[in-house]
CSV table of C-alpha atoms in Angstrom, one decimal:
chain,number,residue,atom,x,y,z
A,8,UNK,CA,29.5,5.3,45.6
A,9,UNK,CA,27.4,2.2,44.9
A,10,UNK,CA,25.4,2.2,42.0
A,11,UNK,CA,22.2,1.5,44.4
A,12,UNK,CA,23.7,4.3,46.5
A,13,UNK,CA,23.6,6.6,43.7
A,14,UNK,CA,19.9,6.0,42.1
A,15,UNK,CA,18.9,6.9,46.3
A,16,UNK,CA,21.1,10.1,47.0
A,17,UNK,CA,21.6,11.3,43.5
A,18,UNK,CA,25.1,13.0,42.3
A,19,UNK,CA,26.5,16.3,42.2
A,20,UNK,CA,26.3,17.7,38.8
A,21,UNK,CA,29.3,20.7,37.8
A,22,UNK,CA,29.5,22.7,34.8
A,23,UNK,CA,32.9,23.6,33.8
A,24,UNK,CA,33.4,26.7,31.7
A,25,UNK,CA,30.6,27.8,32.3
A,26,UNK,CA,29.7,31.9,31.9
A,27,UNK,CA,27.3,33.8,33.2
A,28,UNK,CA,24.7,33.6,30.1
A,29,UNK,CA,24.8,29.8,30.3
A,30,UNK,CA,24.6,30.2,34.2
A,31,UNK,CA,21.2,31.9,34.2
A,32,UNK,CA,19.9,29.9,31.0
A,33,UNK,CA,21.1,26.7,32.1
A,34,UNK,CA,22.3,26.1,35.6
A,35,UNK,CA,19.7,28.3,37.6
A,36,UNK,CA,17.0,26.6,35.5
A,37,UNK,CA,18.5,23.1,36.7
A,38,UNK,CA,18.5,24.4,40.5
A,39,UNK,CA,14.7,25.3,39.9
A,40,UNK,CA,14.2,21.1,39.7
A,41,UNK,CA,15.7,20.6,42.2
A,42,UNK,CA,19.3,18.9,40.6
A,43,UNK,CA,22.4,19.6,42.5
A,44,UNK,CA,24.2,21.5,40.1
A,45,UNK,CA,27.3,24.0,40.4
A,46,UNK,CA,29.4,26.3,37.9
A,47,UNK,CA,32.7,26.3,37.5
A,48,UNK,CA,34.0,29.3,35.8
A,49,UNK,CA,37.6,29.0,35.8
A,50,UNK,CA,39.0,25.5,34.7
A,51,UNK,CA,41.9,26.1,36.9
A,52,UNK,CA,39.8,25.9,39.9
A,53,UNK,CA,37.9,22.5,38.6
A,54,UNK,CA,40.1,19.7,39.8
A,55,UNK,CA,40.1,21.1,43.4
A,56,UNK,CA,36.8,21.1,43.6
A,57,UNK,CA,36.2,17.9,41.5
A,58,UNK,CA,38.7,15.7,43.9
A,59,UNK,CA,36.6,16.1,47.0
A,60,UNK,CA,33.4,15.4,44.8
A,61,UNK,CA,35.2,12.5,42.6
A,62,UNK,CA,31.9,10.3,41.8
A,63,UNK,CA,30.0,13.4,40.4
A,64,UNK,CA,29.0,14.3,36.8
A,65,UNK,CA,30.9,16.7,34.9
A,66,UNK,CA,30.4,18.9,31.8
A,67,UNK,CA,33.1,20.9,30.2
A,68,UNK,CA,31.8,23.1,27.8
A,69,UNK,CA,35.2,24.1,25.4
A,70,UNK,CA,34.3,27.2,24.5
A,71,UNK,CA,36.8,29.9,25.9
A,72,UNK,CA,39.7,30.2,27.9
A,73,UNK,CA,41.5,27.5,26.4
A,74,UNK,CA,41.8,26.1,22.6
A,75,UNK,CA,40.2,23.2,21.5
A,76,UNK,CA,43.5,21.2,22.1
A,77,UNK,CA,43.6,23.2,25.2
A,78,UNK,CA,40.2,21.3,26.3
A,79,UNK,CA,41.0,17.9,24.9
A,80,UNK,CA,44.0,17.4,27.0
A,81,UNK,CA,42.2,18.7,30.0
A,82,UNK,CA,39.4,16.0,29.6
A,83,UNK,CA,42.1,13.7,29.0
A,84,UNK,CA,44.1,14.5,32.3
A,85,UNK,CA,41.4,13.5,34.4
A,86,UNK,CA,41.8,9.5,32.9
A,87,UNK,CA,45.4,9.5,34.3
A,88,UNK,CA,44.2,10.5,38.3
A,89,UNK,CA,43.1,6.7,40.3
A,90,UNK,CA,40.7,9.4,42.3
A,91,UNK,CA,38.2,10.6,38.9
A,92,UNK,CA,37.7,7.6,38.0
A,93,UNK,CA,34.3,7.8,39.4
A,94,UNK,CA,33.6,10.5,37.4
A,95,UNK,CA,31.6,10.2,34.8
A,96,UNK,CA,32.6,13.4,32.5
A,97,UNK,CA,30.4,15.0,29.1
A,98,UNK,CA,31.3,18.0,27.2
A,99,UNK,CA,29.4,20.7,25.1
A,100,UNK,CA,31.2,22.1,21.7
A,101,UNK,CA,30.3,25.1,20.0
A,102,UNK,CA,29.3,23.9,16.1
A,103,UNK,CA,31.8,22.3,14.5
A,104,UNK,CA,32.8,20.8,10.9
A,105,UNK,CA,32.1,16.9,11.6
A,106,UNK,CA,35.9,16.3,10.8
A,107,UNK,CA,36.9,18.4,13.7
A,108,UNK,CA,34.6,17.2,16.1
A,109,UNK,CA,35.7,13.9,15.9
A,110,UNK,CA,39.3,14.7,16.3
A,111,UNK,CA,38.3,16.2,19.1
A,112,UNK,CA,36.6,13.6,21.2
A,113,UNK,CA,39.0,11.1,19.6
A,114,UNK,CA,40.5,8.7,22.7
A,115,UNK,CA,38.2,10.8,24.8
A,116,UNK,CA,36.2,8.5,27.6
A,117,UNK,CA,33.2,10.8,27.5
A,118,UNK,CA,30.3,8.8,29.4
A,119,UNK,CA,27.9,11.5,29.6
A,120,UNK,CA,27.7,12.3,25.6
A,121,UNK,CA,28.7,15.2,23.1
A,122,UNK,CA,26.6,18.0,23.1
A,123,UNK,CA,26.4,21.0,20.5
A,124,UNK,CA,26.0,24.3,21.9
A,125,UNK,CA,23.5,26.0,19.1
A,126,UNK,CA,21.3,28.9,19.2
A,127,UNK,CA,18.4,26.4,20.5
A,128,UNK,CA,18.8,26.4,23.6
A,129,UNK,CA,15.8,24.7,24.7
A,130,UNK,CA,16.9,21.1,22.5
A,131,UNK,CA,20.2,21.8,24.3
A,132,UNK,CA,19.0,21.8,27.9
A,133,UNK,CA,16.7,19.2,27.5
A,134,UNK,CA,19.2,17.2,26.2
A,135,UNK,CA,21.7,17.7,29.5
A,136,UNK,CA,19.0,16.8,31.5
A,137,UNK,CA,18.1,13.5,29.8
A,138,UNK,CA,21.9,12.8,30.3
A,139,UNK,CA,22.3,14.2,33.7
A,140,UNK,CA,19.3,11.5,34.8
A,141,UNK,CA,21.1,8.7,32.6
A,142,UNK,CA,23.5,9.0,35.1
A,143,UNK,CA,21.4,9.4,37.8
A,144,UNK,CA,21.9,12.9,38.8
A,145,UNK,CA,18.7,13.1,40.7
A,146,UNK,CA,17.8,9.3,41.7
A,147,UNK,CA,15.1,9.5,44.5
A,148,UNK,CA,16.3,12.2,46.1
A,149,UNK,CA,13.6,15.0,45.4
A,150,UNK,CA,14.7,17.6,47.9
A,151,UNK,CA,17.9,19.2,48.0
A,152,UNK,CA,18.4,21.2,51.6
A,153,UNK,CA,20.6,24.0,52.7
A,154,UNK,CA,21.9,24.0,56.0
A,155,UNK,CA,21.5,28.0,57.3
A,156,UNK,CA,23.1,27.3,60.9
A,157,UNK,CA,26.0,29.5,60.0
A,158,UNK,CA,24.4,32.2,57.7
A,159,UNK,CA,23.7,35.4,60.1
A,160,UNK,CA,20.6,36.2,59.0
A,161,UNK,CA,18.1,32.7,58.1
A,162,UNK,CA,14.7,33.2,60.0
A,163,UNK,CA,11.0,33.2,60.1
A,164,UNK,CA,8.9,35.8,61.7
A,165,UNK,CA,5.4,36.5,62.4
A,166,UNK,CA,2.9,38.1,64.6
A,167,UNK,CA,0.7,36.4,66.9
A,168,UNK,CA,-1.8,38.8,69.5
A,169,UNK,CA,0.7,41.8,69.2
A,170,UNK,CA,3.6,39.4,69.7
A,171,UNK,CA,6.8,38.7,67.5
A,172,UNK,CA,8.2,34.9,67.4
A,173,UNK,CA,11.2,34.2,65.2
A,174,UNK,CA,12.7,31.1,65.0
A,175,UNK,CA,16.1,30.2,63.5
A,176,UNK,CA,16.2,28.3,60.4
A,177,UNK,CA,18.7,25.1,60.8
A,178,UNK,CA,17.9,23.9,57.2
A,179,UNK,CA,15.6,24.6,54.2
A,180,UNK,CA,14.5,22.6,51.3
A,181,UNK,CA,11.8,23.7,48.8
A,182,UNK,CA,9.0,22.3,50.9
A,183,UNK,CA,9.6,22.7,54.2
A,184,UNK,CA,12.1,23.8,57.2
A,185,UNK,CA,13.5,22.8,60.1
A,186,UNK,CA,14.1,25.7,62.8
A,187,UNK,CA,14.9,26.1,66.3
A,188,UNK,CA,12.1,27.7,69.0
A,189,UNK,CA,13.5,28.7,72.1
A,190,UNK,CA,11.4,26.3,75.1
A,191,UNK,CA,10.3,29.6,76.6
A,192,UNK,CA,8.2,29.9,73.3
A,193,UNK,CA,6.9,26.9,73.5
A,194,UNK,CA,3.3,27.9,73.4
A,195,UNK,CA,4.1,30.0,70.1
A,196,UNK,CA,2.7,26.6,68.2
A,197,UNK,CA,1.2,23.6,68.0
A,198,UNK,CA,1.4,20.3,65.7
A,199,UNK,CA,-0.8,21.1,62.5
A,200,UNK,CA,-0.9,24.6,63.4
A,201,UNK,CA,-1.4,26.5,59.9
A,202,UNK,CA,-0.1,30.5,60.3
A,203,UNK,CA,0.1,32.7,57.7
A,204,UNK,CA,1.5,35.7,56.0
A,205,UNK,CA,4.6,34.5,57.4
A,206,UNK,CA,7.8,36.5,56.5
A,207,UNK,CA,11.2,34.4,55.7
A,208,UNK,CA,14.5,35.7,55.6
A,209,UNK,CA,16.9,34.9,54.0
A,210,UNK,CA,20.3,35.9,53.8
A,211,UNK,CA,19.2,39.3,51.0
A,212,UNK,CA,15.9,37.5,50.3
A,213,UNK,CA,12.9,38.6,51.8
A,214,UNK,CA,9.7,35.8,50.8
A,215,UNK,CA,6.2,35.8,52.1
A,216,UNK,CA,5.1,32.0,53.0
A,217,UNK,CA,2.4,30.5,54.6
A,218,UNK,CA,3.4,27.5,57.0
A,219,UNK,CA,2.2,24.6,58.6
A,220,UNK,CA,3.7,23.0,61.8
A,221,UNK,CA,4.5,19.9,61.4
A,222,UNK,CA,6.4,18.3,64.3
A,223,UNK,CA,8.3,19.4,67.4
A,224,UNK,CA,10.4,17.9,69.0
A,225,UNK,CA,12.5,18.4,71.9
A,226,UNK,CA,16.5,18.7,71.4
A,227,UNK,CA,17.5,19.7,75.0
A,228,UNK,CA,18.3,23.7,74.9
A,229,UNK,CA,15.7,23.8,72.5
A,230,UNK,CA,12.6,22.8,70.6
A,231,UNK,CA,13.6,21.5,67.0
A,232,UNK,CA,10.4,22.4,65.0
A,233,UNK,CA,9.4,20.8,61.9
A,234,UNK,CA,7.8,23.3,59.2
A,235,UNK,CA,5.8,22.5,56.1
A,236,UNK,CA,5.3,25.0,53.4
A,237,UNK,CA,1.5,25.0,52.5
A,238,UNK,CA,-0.2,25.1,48.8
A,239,UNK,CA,-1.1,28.9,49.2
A,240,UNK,CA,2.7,30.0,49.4
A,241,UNK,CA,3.3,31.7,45.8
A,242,UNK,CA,5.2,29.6,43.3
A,243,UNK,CA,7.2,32.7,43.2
A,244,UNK,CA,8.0,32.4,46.4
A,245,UNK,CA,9.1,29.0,46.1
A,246,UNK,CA,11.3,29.6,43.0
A,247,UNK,CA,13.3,32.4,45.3
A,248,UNK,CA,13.5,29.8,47.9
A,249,UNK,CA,15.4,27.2,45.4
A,250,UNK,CA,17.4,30.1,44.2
A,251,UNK,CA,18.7,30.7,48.0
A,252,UNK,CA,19.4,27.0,48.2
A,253,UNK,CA,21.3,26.8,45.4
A,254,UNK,CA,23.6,29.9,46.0
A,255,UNK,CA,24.0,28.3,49.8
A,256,UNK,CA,25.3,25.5,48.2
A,257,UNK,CA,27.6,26.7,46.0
A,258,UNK,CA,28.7,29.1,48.5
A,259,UNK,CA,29.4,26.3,50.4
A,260,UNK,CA,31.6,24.1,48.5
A,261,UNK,CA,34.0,27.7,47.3
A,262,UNK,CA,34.5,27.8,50.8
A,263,UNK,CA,35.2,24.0,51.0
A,264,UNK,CA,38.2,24.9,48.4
A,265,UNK,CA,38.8,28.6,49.1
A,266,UNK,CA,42.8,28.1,49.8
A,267,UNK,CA,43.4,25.6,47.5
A,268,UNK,CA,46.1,26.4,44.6
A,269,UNK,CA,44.9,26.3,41.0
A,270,UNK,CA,45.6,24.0,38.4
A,271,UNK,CA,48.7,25.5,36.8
A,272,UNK,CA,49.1,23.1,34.1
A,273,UNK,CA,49.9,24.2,30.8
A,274,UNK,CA,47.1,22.2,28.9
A,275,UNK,CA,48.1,23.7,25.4
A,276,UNK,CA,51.5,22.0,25.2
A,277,UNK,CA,50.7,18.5,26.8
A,278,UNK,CA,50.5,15.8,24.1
A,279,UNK,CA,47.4,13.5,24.8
């Protein structure tokens, strides 16, 4: 991708290594504004993943699994692949002497930065995220969207003179939706209709919103509404909403890699 491409769409941000504690502290916190971010547990499973989404931005964070030699020569395997070289990789240490911190990052090409994972969490993550936009994680994209066509159970439904409507969610972002309204409901709304005590489903989450319609338009077997979340919808509710949107997501790239094999190489015995 273009660098002007990037500072428009942004860049897929992974987190290899990552466990559940730095998951919840870290990543979900990330998904709340609004960066495209994913966790890798396994480092077997990265380079699948990391090959369809070559011009991303990767952390490694060396902390388990495999040694600190282990780490170093996976870091190093991505230089030797034509198809990473878009990737623009960073990793996170635990504290270590100065002496063996620089042998580890020694002939590294780490464009992101060294980071120390310390007790201070806060100096940690604000640090990431000052690389992340370096690297223009974000760019001008402000909304990230899931697309719910496939998930059984993405809709909105309210009541309207003792009548249900429900429309199907197509996709969501944080501020708005776009859903399907069968043309026999067609009188169910209007542009800058405002409805409230709306209830949104999805997937496990149930969230109370309060909409307004923005569009409609007609897509032939039905009527492709446009739907604006309003400033009386809960911040709460909004913060679940991200949190479905980034699960969506990630859900949707396992599945982009679901049969691929795992990295079986022996990273403890290469010599970098």
């Amino acid at each position: 991708m273009a660098d002007a491409d990037k500072s428009i769409y942004g860049r897929k941000v992974f987190f290899v290594g990552a466990n559940a504690t730095f998951e919840s502290q870290v990543v979900e916190r990330l998904r709340l504004m609004e960066y495209e971010v994913y966790a890798i547990n396994d480092y077997r499973k990265a380079k699948p993943y990391l090959r369809k989404y070559a011009d991303s931005i990767c952390f490694c964070i060396a902390e388990s699994q495999l040694t600190h030699k282990g780490w170093h020569n996976f870091i190093k395997s991505f230089e030797n692949e034509n198809v990473f070289h878009p990737l623009d990789m960073g990793v996170i240490l635990p504290p270590l002497p100065d002496e063996k911190k620089e042998n580890f990052i020694s002939g590294l090409q780490l464009d992101v930065g060294v980071f120390t994972h310390t007790p201070d969490m806060e100096t940690l993550f604000h640090e990431i995220v000052k690389a992340m936009d370096a690297k223009n994680a974000k760019g001008m994209r402000k909304y990230i969207r899931a697309n719910c066509l496939t998930e059984p159970q993405a809709d909105l439904l309210w009541l309207k003179d003792n009548r249900m409507f429900k429309l199907k969610i197509i996709d969501i972002s944080s501020v708005g939706i776009a859903a399907k309204l069968s043309t026999g409901q067609a009188n169910a709304v209007f542009i800058n209709q405002i409805i409230e005590g709306v209830t949104l489903n999805l997937k496990s989450v149930q969230v109370g919103v309060d909409i307004k319609i923005s569009a409609i338009k007609d897509a032939g077997d039905f009527l492709l509404v446009v739907i604006m979340f309003t400033t009386t919808t809960l911040p709460d509710a909004i913060n679940k909403i991200r949190g479905y949107i980034g699960e969506n997501l990630n859900e949707t790239l396992r599945s982009s890699i679901r049969n691929s094999d795992l990295d079986r190489t022996d990273y403890e015995k290469l010599e970098s």
